[in-house]
PDB file of C-alpha atoms and ligand atoms in Angstrom:
ATOM      1  CA  MET A 279     -44.179  14.614 216.272  1.00 83.00           C
ATOM      2  CA  THR A 280     -47.168  16.056 213.508  1.00 83.00           C
ATOM      3  CA  ASN A 281     -46.996  19.096 212.178  1.00 85.00           C
ATOM      4  CA  ASN A 282     -50.888  19.346 212.275  1.00 92.00           C
ATOM      5  CA  PHE A 283     -51.278  21.652 215.218  1.00 98.00           C
ATOM      6  CA  VAL A 284     -53.583  24.288 215.463  1.00 98.00           C
ATOM      7  CA  ILE A 285     -55.127  27.336 218.246  1.00 98.00           C
ATOM      8  CA  VAL A 286     -58.202  28.804 218.181  1.00 98.00           C
ATOM      9  CA  ILE A 287     -59.362  32.286 220.112  1.00 98.00           C
ATOM     10  CA  HIS A 288     -62.517  33.929 221.355  1.00 98.00           C
ATOM     11  CA  GLY A 289     -62.215  37.296 223.117  1.00 98.00           C
ATOM     12  CA  GLY A 290     -66.199  37.079 224.157  1.00 97.00           C
ATOM     13  CA  ALA A 291     -69.360  37.232 221.729  1.00 97.00           C
ATOM     14  CA  GLU A 292     -71.827  40.620 221.967  1.00 94.00           C
ATOM     15  CA  ASP A 293     -74.764  41.948 220.213  1.00 94.00           C
ATOM     16  CA  LYS A 294     -73.031  44.961 218.576  1.00 94.00           C
ATOM     17  CA  THR A 295     -73.005  45.912 214.877  1.00 95.00           C
ATOM     18  CA  ARG A 296     -69.491  47.732 213.280  1.00 96.00           C
ATOM     19  CA  GLU A 297     -71.347  50.915 213.795  1.00 96.00           C
ATOM     20  CA  ASP A 298     -71.804  50.728 217.603  1.00 94.00           C
ATOM     21  CA  ILE A 299     -68.156  49.290 218.066  1.00 94.00           C
ATOM     22  CA  GLY A 300     -66.531  51.847 215.176  1.00 96.00           C
ATOM     23  CA  PRO A 301     -63.486  51.606 212.925  1.00 97.00           C
ATOM     24  CA  GLU A 302     -60.877  52.970 215.139  1.00 97.00           C
ATOM     25  CA  LYS A 303     -61.944  50.067 218.595  1.00 95.00           C
ATOM     26  CA  GLU A 304     -62.786  47.148 215.488  1.00 97.00           C
ATOM     27  CA  ALA A 305     -58.944  47.925 214.700  1.00 98.00           C
ATOM     28  CA  GLY A 306     -57.768  47.500 218.365  1.00 98.00           C
ATOM     29  CA  TYR A 307     -59.586  44.199 218.840  1.00 97.00           C
ATOM     30  CA  ARG A 308     -58.228  42.706 215.507  1.00 98.00           C
ATOM     31  CA  LYS A 309     -54.564  43.523 216.450  1.00 98.00           C
ATOM     32  CA  GLY A 310     -55.092  42.069 220.042  1.00 98.00           C
ATOM     33  CA  LEU A 311     -56.564  38.758 218.589  1.00 98.00           C
ATOM     34  CA  ALA A 312     -53.607  38.562 216.242  1.00 98.00           C
ATOM     35  CA  GLU A 313     -50.962  38.990 219.500  1.00 98.00           C
ATOM     36  CA  ALA A 314     -52.897  36.824 221.082  1.00 98.00           C
ATOM     37  CA  LEU A 315     -53.357  33.711 218.256  1.00 98.00           C
ATOM     38  CA  GLU A 316     -49.552  34.382 217.595  1.00 98.00           C
ATOM     39  CA  ALA A 317     -48.417  33.754 221.289  1.00 98.00           C
ATOM     40  CA  GLY A 318     -50.143  30.874 221.401  1.00 98.00           C
ATOM     41  CA  TRP A 319     -49.368  29.219 217.821  1.00 98.00           C
ATOM     42  CA  ASN A 320     -45.357  30.379 218.684  1.00 98.00           C
ATOM     43  CA  ILE A 321     -45.419  27.986 221.352  1.00 98.00           C
ATOM     44  CA  LEU A 322     -47.402  25.344 219.361  1.00 98.00           C
ATOM     45  CA  ASN A 323     -44.459  25.971 216.297  1.00 98.00           C
ATOM     46  CA  ASN A 324     -41.798  25.315 218.841  1.00 98.00           C
ATOM     47  CA  GLY A 325     -42.821  21.791 220.245  1.00 98.00           C
ATOM     48  CA  GLY A 326     -44.664  23.519 223.423  1.00 98.00           C
ATOM     49  CA  SER A 327     -47.982  22.124 224.763  1.00 98.00           C
ATOM     50  CA  ALA A 328     -51.657  22.931 224.042  1.00 98.00           C
ATOM     51  CA  VAL A 329     -51.712  23.793 227.901  1.00 99.00           C
ATOM     52  CA  GLU A 330     -49.009  26.618 227.647  1.00 98.00           C
ATOM     53  CA  ALA A 331     -50.361  27.415 224.386  1.00 99.00           C
ATOM     54  CA  VAL A 332     -53.855  28.153 225.925  1.00 99.00           C
ATOM     55  CA  GLU A 333     -52.429  29.938 228.764  1.00 98.00           C
ATOM     56  CA  ALA A 334     -49.752  32.597 226.516  1.00 98.00           C
ATOM     57  CA  ALA A 335     -52.696  33.433 224.583  1.00 98.00           C
ATOM     58  CA  VAL A 336     -55.298  33.974 227.273  1.00 98.00           C
ATOM     59  CA  ARG A 337     -52.979  35.669 229.057  1.00 98.00           C
ATOM     60  CA  SER A 338     -51.966  38.229 226.021  1.00 98.00           C
ATOM     61  CA  LEU A 339     -55.832  38.622 225.923  1.00 98.00           C
ATOM     62  CA  GLU A 340     -55.627  39.791 229.665  1.00 98.00           C
ATOM     63  CA  ASP A 341     -53.101  42.046 229.393  1.00 98.00           C
ATOM     64  CA  ASN A 342     -55.047  43.610 226.740  1.00 97.00           C
ATOM     65  CA  SER A 343     -57.539  46.687 228.353  1.00 95.00           C
ATOM     66  CA  LEU A 344     -59.807  46.447 225.524  1.00 95.00           C
ATOM     67  CA  PHE A 345     -60.823  42.684 226.530  1.00 96.00           C
ATOM     68  CA  ASN A 346     -63.314  41.594 229.872  1.00 95.00           C
ATOM     69  CA  ALA A 347     -60.451  39.359 231.392  1.00 96.00           C
ATOM     70  CA  GLY A 348     -57.577  40.674 233.572  1.00 94.00           C
ATOM     71  CA  ARG A 349     -56.859  44.263 232.241  1.00 95.00           C
ATOM     72  CA  GLY A 350     -60.157  45.556 231.411  1.00 93.00           C
ATOM     73  CA  GLY A 351     -62.323  43.846 233.490  1.00 93.00           C
ATOM     74  CA  ALA A 352     -66.186  43.839 234.172  1.00 93.00           C
ATOM     75  CA  LEU A 353     -67.147  45.576 237.512  1.00 93.00           C
ATOM     76  CA  THR A 354     -69.380  43.792 240.006  1.00 95.00           C
ATOM     77  CA  ILE A 355     -72.048  46.267 241.242  1.00 94.00           C
ATOM     78  CA  ASP A 356     -69.585  47.386 243.752  1.00 93.00           C
ATOM     79  CA  GLY A 357     -67.446  48.337 241.544  1.00 93.00           C
ATOM     80  CA  GLU A 358     -64.686  45.996 242.119  1.00 93.00           C
ATOM     81  CA  HIS A 359     -62.984  43.259 240.177  1.00 94.00           C
ATOM     82  CA  GLU A 360     -63.794  39.697 240.666  1.00 96.00           C
ATOM     83  CA  PHE A 361     -62.000  37.185 238.548  1.00 97.00           C
ATOM     84  CA  ASP A 362     -62.591  33.486 237.651  1.00 98.00           C
ATOM     85  CA  ALA A 363     -60.154  31.357 234.919  1.00 98.00           C
ATOM     86  CA  ALA A 364     -59.618  27.910 234.412  1.00 98.00           C
ATOM     87  CA  ILE A 365     -57.294  25.688 232.499  1.00 99.00           C
ATOM     88  CA  MET A 366     -57.905  22.264 231.579  1.00 99.00           C
ATOM     89  CA  ASP A 367     -55.023  19.778 230.524  1.00 99.00           C
ATOM     90  CA  GLY A 368     -57.132  17.484 228.100  1.00 98.00           C
ATOM     91  CA  LYS A 369     -54.232  14.588 228.210  1.00 98.00           C
ATOM     92  CA  THR A 370     -54.077  14.174 232.265  1.00 98.00           C
ATOM     93  CA  LEU A 371     -57.667  15.755 232.457  1.00 98.00           C
ATOM     94  CA  LYS A 372     -56.387  17.853 235.266  1.00 98.00           C
ATOM     95  CA  ALA A 373     -57.452  21.821 235.782  1.00 98.00           C
ATOM     96  CA  GLY A 374     -57.286  23.935 237.922  1.00 98.00           C
ATOM     97  CA  SER A 375     -59.969  27.061 238.161  1.00 98.00           C
ATOM     98  CA  VAL A 376     -59.813  30.194 240.122  1.00 98.00           C
ATOM     99  CA  ALA A 377     -63.408  32.012 241.246  1.00 98.00           C
ATOM    100  CA  GLY A 378     -63.902  35.372 242.405  1.00 97.00           C
ATOM    101  CA  VAL A 379     -60.417  36.320 242.610  1.00 97.00           C
ATOM    102  CA  LYS A 380     -58.651  39.820 243.073  1.00 95.00           C
ATOM    103  CA  SER A 381     -55.692  41.637 242.503  1.00 95.00           C
ATOM    104  CA  VAL A 382     -54.243  38.776 240.667  1.00 97.00           C
ATOM    105  CA  LYS A 383     -52.571  39.962 236.845  1.00 97.00           C
ATOM    106  CA  ASN A 384     -52.931  37.126 235.003  1.00 98.00           C
ATOM    107  CA  PRO A 385     -55.946  34.489 236.952  1.00 98.00           C
ATOM    108  CA  ILE A 386     -54.840  32.039 234.142  1.00 98.00           C
ATOM    109  CA  THR A 387     -51.625  31.791 235.410  1.00 98.00           C
ATOM    110  CA  LEU A 388     -53.057  30.917 238.827  1.00 98.00           C
ATOM    111  CA  ALA A 389     -55.694  28.476 237.279  1.00 98.00           C
ATOM    112  CA  ARG A 390     -52.638  26.360 235.669  1.00 98.00           C
ATOM    113  CA  THR A 391     -50.591  27.039 239.059  1.00 98.00           C
ATOM    114  CA  ILE A 392     -53.399  25.494 241.318  1.00 98.00           C
ATOM    115  CA  MET A 393     -53.918  22.714 238.537  1.00 98.00           C
ATOM    116  CA  GLU A 394     -49.910  21.809 238.547  1.00 98.00           C
ATOM    117  CA  ARG A 395     -49.000  22.310 242.040  1.00 98.00           C
ATOM    118  CA  SER A 396     -52.082  21.808 244.476  1.00 98.00           C
ATOM    119  CA  GLU A 397     -54.526  19.028 245.099  1.00 97.00           C
ATOM    120  CA  HIS A 398     -57.405  21.305 244.341  1.00 98.00           C
ATOM    121  CA  VAL A 399     -58.973  22.291 241.266  1.00 98.00           C
ATOM    122  CA  ILE A 400     -61.069  25.169 242.256  1.00 98.00           C
ATOM    123  CA  ILE A 401     -59.993  27.919 244.615  1.00 98.00           C
ATOM    124  CA  SER A 402     -62.083  31.162 245.210  1.00 98.00           C
ATOM    125  CA  GLY A 403     -61.312  34.536 246.799  1.00 97.00           C
ATOM    126  CA  GLU A 404     -59.464  35.404 249.320  1.00 97.00           C
ATOM    127  CA  GLY A 405     -57.835  31.783 249.067  1.00 98.00           C
ATOM    128  CA  ALA A 406     -56.649  31.885 245.644  1.00 98.00           C
ATOM    129  CA  LYS A 407     -55.119  35.281 246.477  1.00 97.00           C
ATOM    130  CA  ALA A 408     -53.246  33.274 249.489  1.00 98.00           C
ATOM    131  CA  PHE A 409     -52.318  30.751 246.893  1.00 98.00           C
ATOM    132  CA  ALA A 410     -50.946  33.366 244.382  1.00 98.00           C
ATOM    133  CA  GLU A 411     -49.170  34.721 247.275  1.00 98.00           C
ATOM    134  CA  LYS A 412     -47.352  31.523 248.229  1.00 98.00           C
ATOM    135  CA  GLU A 413     -46.443  30.590 244.328  1.00 98.00           C
ATOM    136  CA  ASN A 414     -44.775  34.316 243.688  1.00 98.00           C
ATOM    137  CA  LEU A 415     -47.396  35.350 241.414  1.00 98.00           C
ATOM    138  CA  GLU A 416     -47.716  38.771 240.131  1.00 97.00           C
ATOM    139  CA  LEU A 417     -50.565  40.899 242.207  1.00 96.00           C
ATOM    140  CA  ILE A 418     -51.216  44.366 241.757  1.00 95.00           C
ATOM    141  CA  ALA A 419     -53.109  45.829 243.987  1.00 84.00           C
ATOM    142  CA  ASN A 420     -53.958  49.015 242.291  1.00 77.00           C
ATOM    143  CA  ASP A 421     -57.099  48.524 240.821  1.00 77.00           C
ATOM    144  CA  ASN A 422     -56.533  51.453 238.075  1.00 86.00           C
ATOM    145  CA  TYR A 423     -54.075  49.507 236.344  1.00 94.00           C
ATOM    146  CA  PHE A 424     -57.809  46.949 235.990  1.00 95.00           C
ATOM    147  CA  THR A 425     -60.106  49.380 235.814  1.00 93.00           C
ATOM    148  CA  THR A 426     -60.568  51.177 232.393  1.00 91.00           C
ATOM    149  CA  ALA A 427     -63.158  54.489 231.625  1.00 91.00           C
ATOM    150  CA  GLU A 428     -65.364  52.255 229.569  1.00 90.00           C
ATOM    151  CA  LYS A 429     -66.194  49.420 232.363  1.00 91.00           C
ATOM    152  CA  VAL A 430     -67.016  52.642 234.861  1.00 92.00           C
ATOM    153  CA  GLU A 431     -68.784  54.104 232.488  1.00 91.00           C
ATOM    154  CA  GLU A 432     -70.928  50.528 231.577  1.00 90.00           C
ATOM    155  CA  LEU A 433     -71.026  49.934 235.297  1.00 93.00           C
ATOM    156  CA  GLU A 434     -72.807  53.197 235.435  1.00 91.00           C
ATOM    157  CA  LYS A 435     -75.500  52.502 233.149  1.00 90.00           C
ATOM    158  CA  GLU A 436     -75.971  49.420 234.658  1.00 88.00           C
ATOM    159  CA  LYS A 437     -77.049  50.649 237.491  1.00 88.00           C
ATOM    160  CA  GLN A 438     -79.345  52.896 235.515  1.00 87.00           C
ATOM    161  CA  HIS A 439     -80.385  50.242 233.390  1.00 77.00           C
ATOM    162  CA  LYS A 440     -79.611  51.999 230.523  1.00 63.00           C
ATOM    163  CA  GLN A 441     -77.895  49.438 229.022  1.00 62.00           C
ATOM    164  CA  GLU A 442     -79.390  47.129 225.800  1.00 60.00           C
ATOM    165  CA  GLU A 443     -76.811  44.572 226.707  1.00 62.00           C
ATOM    166  CA  VAL A 444     -73.568  43.860 229.358  1.00 67.00           C
ATOM    167  CA  THR A 445     -70.745  43.965 227.617  1.00 66.00           C
ATOM    168  CA  LYS A 446     -69.263  40.244 227.765  1.00 70.00           C
ATOM    169  CA  ASP A 447     -65.782  40.145 225.995  1.00 83.00           C
ATOM    170  CA  THR A 448     -64.526  37.024 228.370  1.00 95.00           C
ATOM    171  CA  VAL A 449     -61.653  35.666 226.614  1.00 98.00           C
ATOM    172  CA  GLY A 450     -60.195  31.946 226.007  1.00 98.00           C
ATOM    173  CA  ALA A 451     -58.641  29.595 223.907  1.00 99.00           C
ATOM    174  CA  VAL A 452     -58.395  25.580 222.617  1.00 99.00           C
ATOM    175  CA  ALA A 453     -55.532  24.188 221.044  1.00 99.00           C
ATOM    176  CA  LEU A 454     -53.860  20.874 219.553  1.00 98.00           C
ATOM    177  CA  ASP A 455     -50.518  19.968 219.932  1.00 98.00           C
ATOM    178  CA  LYS A 456     -47.913  18.579 218.032  1.00 98.00           C
ATOM    179  CA  ASN A 457     -47.716  15.590 220.135  1.00 98.00           C
ATOM    180  CA  GLY A 458     -51.448  15.510 219.658  1.00 98.00           C
ATOM    181  CA  ASN A 459     -52.879  17.137 223.398  1.00 98.00           C
ATOM    182  CA  LEU A 460     -55.626  19.270 223.735  1.00 98.00           C
ATOM    183  CA  ALA A 461     -56.337  21.898 226.087  1.00 99.00           C
ATOM    184  CA  ALA A 462     -59.134  24.439 227.013  1.00 99.00           C
ATOM    185  CA  ALA A 463     -58.701  28.156 229.139  1.00 99.00           C
ATOM    186  CA  THR A 464     -61.124  30.790 229.606  1.00 98.00           C
ATOM    187  CA  SER A 465     -60.728  33.594 231.614  1.00 98.00           C
ATOM    188  CA  THR A 466     -63.184  36.579 232.765  1.00 97.00           C
ATOM    189  CA  GLY A 467     -64.207  39.539 235.002  1.00 96.00           C
ATOM    190  CA  GLY A 468     -67.784  38.470 234.496  1.00 96.00           C
ATOM    191  CA  LEU A 469     -70.507  40.225 234.092  1.00 94.00           C
ATOM    192  CA  THR A 470     -70.930  44.310 234.622  1.00 94.00           C
ATOM    193  CA  GLY A 471     -73.011  44.884 237.530  1.00 93.00           C
ATOM    194  CA  GLN A 472     -72.595  41.762 238.910  1.00 95.00           C
ATOM    195  CA  HIS A 473     -73.182  40.534 242.703  1.00 96.00           C
ATOM    196  CA  LYS A 474     -70.452  40.350 244.424  1.00 96.00           C
ATOM    197  CA  GLY A 475     -69.485  36.747 244.824  1.00 97.00           C
ATOM    198  CA  ARG A 476     -70.974  35.872 241.851  1.00 97.00           C
ATOM    199  CA  ILE A 477     -69.300  33.216 239.951  1.00 98.00           C
ATOM    200  CA  GLY A 478     -69.392  32.745 236.046  1.00 98.00           C
ATOM    201  CA  ASP A 479     -69.371  29.603 233.905  1.00 98.00           C
ATOM    202  CA  SER A 480     -66.228  29.906 233.077  1.00 98.00           C
ATOM    203  CA  PRO A 481     -64.210  28.837 236.135  1.00 98.00           C
ATOM    204  CA  LEU A 482     -66.807  25.764 236.249  1.00 98.00           C
ATOM    205  CA  ILE A 483     -64.957  22.527 234.631  1.00 98.00           C
ATOM    206  CA  GLY A 484     -67.948  20.850 232.059  1.00 98.00           C
ATOM    207  CA  CYS A 485     -69.771  24.538 231.284  1.00 98.00           C
ATOM    208  CA  GLY A 486     -67.266  26.860 230.291  1.00 98.00           C
ATOM    209  CA  THR A 487     -64.479  25.494 230.217  1.00 98.00           C
ATOM    210  CA  TYR A 488     -63.239  21.139 229.229  1.00 99.00           C
ATOM    211  CA  ALA A 489     -60.898  19.413 227.476  1.00 99.00           C
ATOM    212  CA  ASN A 490     -60.055  16.080 227.033  1.00 98.00           C
ATOM    213  CA  ASN A 491     -57.808  14.475 223.903  1.00 98.00           C
ATOM    214  CA  GLU A 492     -59.885  11.428 223.109  1.00 98.00           C
ATOM    215  CA  VAL A 493     -62.811  14.061 221.926  1.00 98.00           C
ATOM    216  CA  CYS A 494     -62.547  17.609 222.249  1.00 99.00           C
ATOM    217  CA  ALA A 495     -61.810  21.100 223.889  1.00 99.00           C
ATOM    218  CA  VAL A 496     -64.334  23.802 224.370  1.00 99.00           C
ATOM    219  CA  SER A 497     -63.610  27.111 226.035  1.00 98.00           C
ATOM    220  CA  CYS A 498     -67.241  29.253 226.336  1.00 98.00           C
ATOM    221  CA  THR A 499     -68.316  33.000 226.531  1.00 98.00           C
ATOM    222  CA  GLY A 500     -71.826  34.414 226.730  1.00 97.00           C
ATOM    223  CA  ASP A 501     -74.416  34.571 229.826  1.00 96.00           C
ATOM    224  CA  GLY A 502     -72.934  32.455 232.135  1.00 97.00           C
ATOM    225  CA  GLU A 503     -76.248  31.227 234.412  1.00 97.00           C
ATOM    226  CA  SER A 504     -77.188  29.597 230.657  1.00 97.00           C
ATOM    227  CA  ILE A 505     -74.102  27.890 229.505  1.00 98.00           C
ATOM    228  CA  ILE A 506     -74.208  26.836 233.191  1.00 98.00           C
ATOM    229  CA  ARG A 507     -77.770  25.132 233.321  1.00 98.00           C
ATOM    230  CA  ALA A 508     -76.838  23.825 229.884  1.00 98.00           C
ATOM    231  CA  VAL A 509     -73.865  22.326 230.583  1.00 98.00           C
ATOM    232  CA  ILE A 510     -72.188  23.834 227.563  1.00 98.00           C
ATOM    233  CA  ALA A 511     -68.367  22.424 227.273  1.00 98.00           C
ATOM    234  CA  HIS A 512     -69.594  19.025 228.442  1.00 98.00           C
ATOM    235  CA  GLU A 513     -72.471  18.298 226.575  1.00 98.00           C
ATOM    236  CA  VAL A 514     -70.446  19.124 223.094  1.00 98.00           C
ATOM    237  CA  TYR A 515     -67.975  16.415 224.449  1.00 98.00           C
ATOM    238  CA  ALA A 516     -71.234  14.403 225.238  1.00 98.00           C
ATOM    239  CA  LEU A 517     -72.768  14.860 221.760  1.00 98.00           C
ATOM    240  CA  MET A 518     -69.023  13.859 220.451  1.00 98.00           C
ATOM    241  CA  LYS A 519     -68.373  11.249 221.992  1.00 98.00           C
ATOM    242  CA  TYR A 520     -71.810   9.356 222.625  1.00 98.00           C
ATOM    243  CA  LYS A 521     -73.654  10.270 219.607  1.00 98.00           C
ATOM    244  CA  GLY A 522     -70.409  10.695 217.048  1.00 98.00           C
ATOM    245  CA  LEU A 523     -71.269  14.205 216.007  1.00 98.00           C
ATOM    246  CA  PRO A 524     -68.708  15.883 214.177  1.00 98.00           C
ATOM    247  CA  VAL A 525     -67.408  18.948 216.340  1.00 98.00           C
ATOM    248  CA  ALA A 526     -68.891  21.779 214.283  1.00 98.00           C
ATOM    249  CA  GLU A 527     -72.677  20.073 214.883  1.00 98.00           C
ATOM    250  CA  ALA A 528     -71.961  19.264 218.483  1.00 98.00           C
ATOM    251  CA  ALA A 529     -70.953  22.662 218.780  1.00 98.00           C
ATOM    252  CA  ARG A 530     -74.300  23.721 217.646  1.00 98.00           C
ATOM    253  CA  GLN A 531     -76.703  21.335 218.948  1.00 98.00           C
ATOM    254  CA  ALA A 532     -74.964  22.291 222.651  1.00 98.00           C
ATOM    255  CA  ARG A 533     -75.484  25.651 222.094  1.00 98.00           C
ATOM    256  CA  GLU A 534     -79.048  25.485 221.301  1.00 97.00           C
ATOM    257  CA  MET A 535     -79.924  22.676 224.306  1.00 95.00           C
ATOM    258  CA  TYR A 536     -82.618  23.219 226.331  1.00 96.00           C
ATOM    259  CA  HIS A 537     -82.941  26.426 225.030  1.00 96.00           C
ATOM    260  CA  ASP A 538     -86.526  26.663 224.859  1.00 96.00           C
ATOM    261  CA  LYS A 539     -86.251  26.704 228.694  1.00 97.00           C
ATOM    262  CA  ILE A 540     -82.755  28.218 229.637  1.00 97.00           C
ATOM    263  CA  GLU A 541     -82.827  31.567 227.900  1.00 94.00           C
ATOM    264  CA  LYS A 542     -79.586  33.983 226.899  1.00 95.00           C
ATOM    265  CA  ASP A 543     -77.005  32.999 224.585  1.00 95.00           C
ATOM    266  CA  ARG A 544     -74.291  30.723 224.655  1.00 97.00           C
ATOM    267  CA  ASN A 545     -71.242  30.749 222.316  1.00 98.00           C
ATOM    268  CA  LEU A 546     -68.052  28.651 221.880  1.00 98.00           C
ATOM    269  CA  ILE A 547     -65.024  27.309 220.385  1.00 98.00           C
ATOM    270  CA  ALA A 548     -64.100  23.963 219.922  1.00 99.00           C
ATOM    271  CA  ILE A 549     -61.768  21.356 218.706  1.00 98.00           C
ATOM    272  CA  ASP A 550     -60.806  17.961 217.800  1.00 98.00           C
ATOM    273  CA  PRO A 551     -58.297  15.674 217.481  1.00 98.00           C
ATOM    274  CA  ALA A 552     -57.698  16.063 214.515  1.00 98.00           C
ATOM    275  CA  GLY A 553     -57.875  19.741 214.251  1.00 98.00           C
ATOM    276  CA  ASN A 554     -61.276  20.419 213.094  1.00 98.00           C
ATOM    277  CA  ILE A 555     -62.661  23.407 214.485  1.00 98.00           C
ATOM    278  CA  ALA A 556     -65.695  25.356 215.841  1.00 98.00           C
ATOM    279  CA  LEU A 557     -66.453  28.606 215.803  1.00 98.00           C
ATOM    280  CA  GLU A 558     -69.930  29.038 217.295  1.00 98.00           C
ATOM    281  CA  TYR A 559     -72.339  31.667 218.311  1.00 98.00           C
ATOM    282  CA  GLU A 560     -75.589  32.918 218.095  1.00 97.00           C
ATOM    283  CA  THR A 561     -74.698  37.051 218.856  1.00 96.00           C
ATOM    284  CA  LYS A 562     -73.992  38.911 216.287  1.00 96.00           C
ATOM    285  CA  LEU A 563     -70.754  39.293 216.802  1.00 97.00           C
ATOM    286  CA  MET A 564     -67.731  36.679 218.647  1.00 98.00           C
ATOM    287  CA  PHE A 565     -64.191  37.826 218.322  1.00 98.00           C
ATOM    288  CA  ARG A 566     -62.574  35.134 217.166  1.00 98.00           C
ATOM    289  CA  GLY A 567     -59.412  33.832 215.117  1.00 98.00           C
ATOM    290  CA  TYR A 568     -57.355  30.408 214.943  1.00 98.00           C
ATOM    291  CA  ARG A 569     -54.500  29.373 212.982  1.00 98.00           C
ATOM    292  CA  LYS A 570     -53.213  25.578 211.854  1.00 98.00           C
ATOM    293  CA  GLY A 571     -50.061  24.700 211.339  1.00 97.00           C
ATOM    294  CA  ASN A 572     -48.347  26.892 208.936  1.00 96.00           C
ATOM    295  CA  ASN A 573     -51.189  28.280 207.704  1.00 97.00           C
ATOM    296  CA  ALA A 574     -52.232  32.291 207.617  1.00 97.00           C
ATOM    297  CA  PRO A 575     -53.989  32.719 210.800  1.00 98.00           C
ATOM    298  CA  PHE A 576     -57.684  33.868 210.169  1.00 98.00           C
ATOM    299  CA  ILE A 577     -59.412  36.744 212.583  1.00 98.00           C
ATOM    300  CA  ALA A 578     -62.785  37.558 212.372  1.00 98.00           C
ATOM    301  CA  ILE A 579     -65.472  39.704 214.393  1.00 98.00           C
ATOM    302  CA  TRP A 580     -68.743  39.559 212.362  1.00 98.00           C
ATOM    303  CA  GLU A 581     -70.118  37.269 210.190  1.00 94.00           C
ATOM    304  CA  ASP A 582     -68.314  38.916 207.072  1.00 74.00           C
TER     305      ASP A 582
HETATM  306  N1  LIG B 450     -69.650  33.946 230.607  1.00 54.49           N
HETATM  307  C1  LIG B 450     -68.893  34.906 231.562  1.00 54.49           C
HETATM  308  C2  LIG B 450     -69.709  34.748 232.869  1.00 54.49           C
HETATM  309  O1  LIG B 450     -70.770  34.984 232.645  1.00 54.49           O
HETATM  310  C3  LIG B 450     -69.358  36.417 230.592  1.00 54.49           C
HETATM  311  C4  LIG B 450     -68.827  36.315 229.634  1.00 54.49           C
HETATM  312  O2  LIG B 450     -68.529  35.113 228.875  1.00 54.49           O
HETATM  313  O3  LIG B 450     -68.353  37.332 228.921  1.00 54.49           O
HETATM  314  O4  LIG B 450     -68.839  35.592 233.801  1.00 54.49           O
END
């Protein structure tokens, strides 16, 4: 065991200014990020695994209605919640993922349960819900728990094409534990007004989520279609493994990959086995934070 352990989180990336968000909401975001960071950090500090830490950090963000995952998740065009989430263990290269599931309080825990207790990587929709039931995970039938007034308003604006930008506050975490293991986790409500059944990048291994102890762990946020087509998370891995790039440079080059042909934003967090990190984004803000060993936590939203 070493004392080199790190947790990095994101709560999505958007094109909003400080004025757009306002001081009250900004404080709420900062508090939510701090709580999620602490949840993951405590596990690592106590010798827990990277997988446990990323799950705990993401669960905390799923339970926070400010972020677009679990409670407070985006609504489809039909006004429903369909959650996507994935987790990957860099030690075993096992992965678990859930797509388009409803009523499951913590989709990331379902993803981990799929990873650990099934033969599969991705389970979708009704099948995923049935798996959650079988495994006694917490289900919430009442949509009022998940739906916030803000997300209803956003859907209305989206329907009227009044929205400049679709809200994207997907959440994610990557971690390095005291035993040198990496893990990544991502969870989202998807895009406001998305088609029923649409699946984004978050649950697709190598697109929005990837971890491999040898090279890196990555969690993405942004336009899912863009991230899928550019296979961003695995691209970070490939640039590091085959080109020998440091994690920050690999993250930057992956983000720019084929951007002339593939539009819309990609943003990500990444970590390497030495605990070096990347917080790479092209929007005005990315809700983000990290804590390395016993150093003070770092939390930021805009560039400053
Ligand atoms: N990437 C997510 C998706 O397309 C959205 C986000 O990052 O906010 O479903």
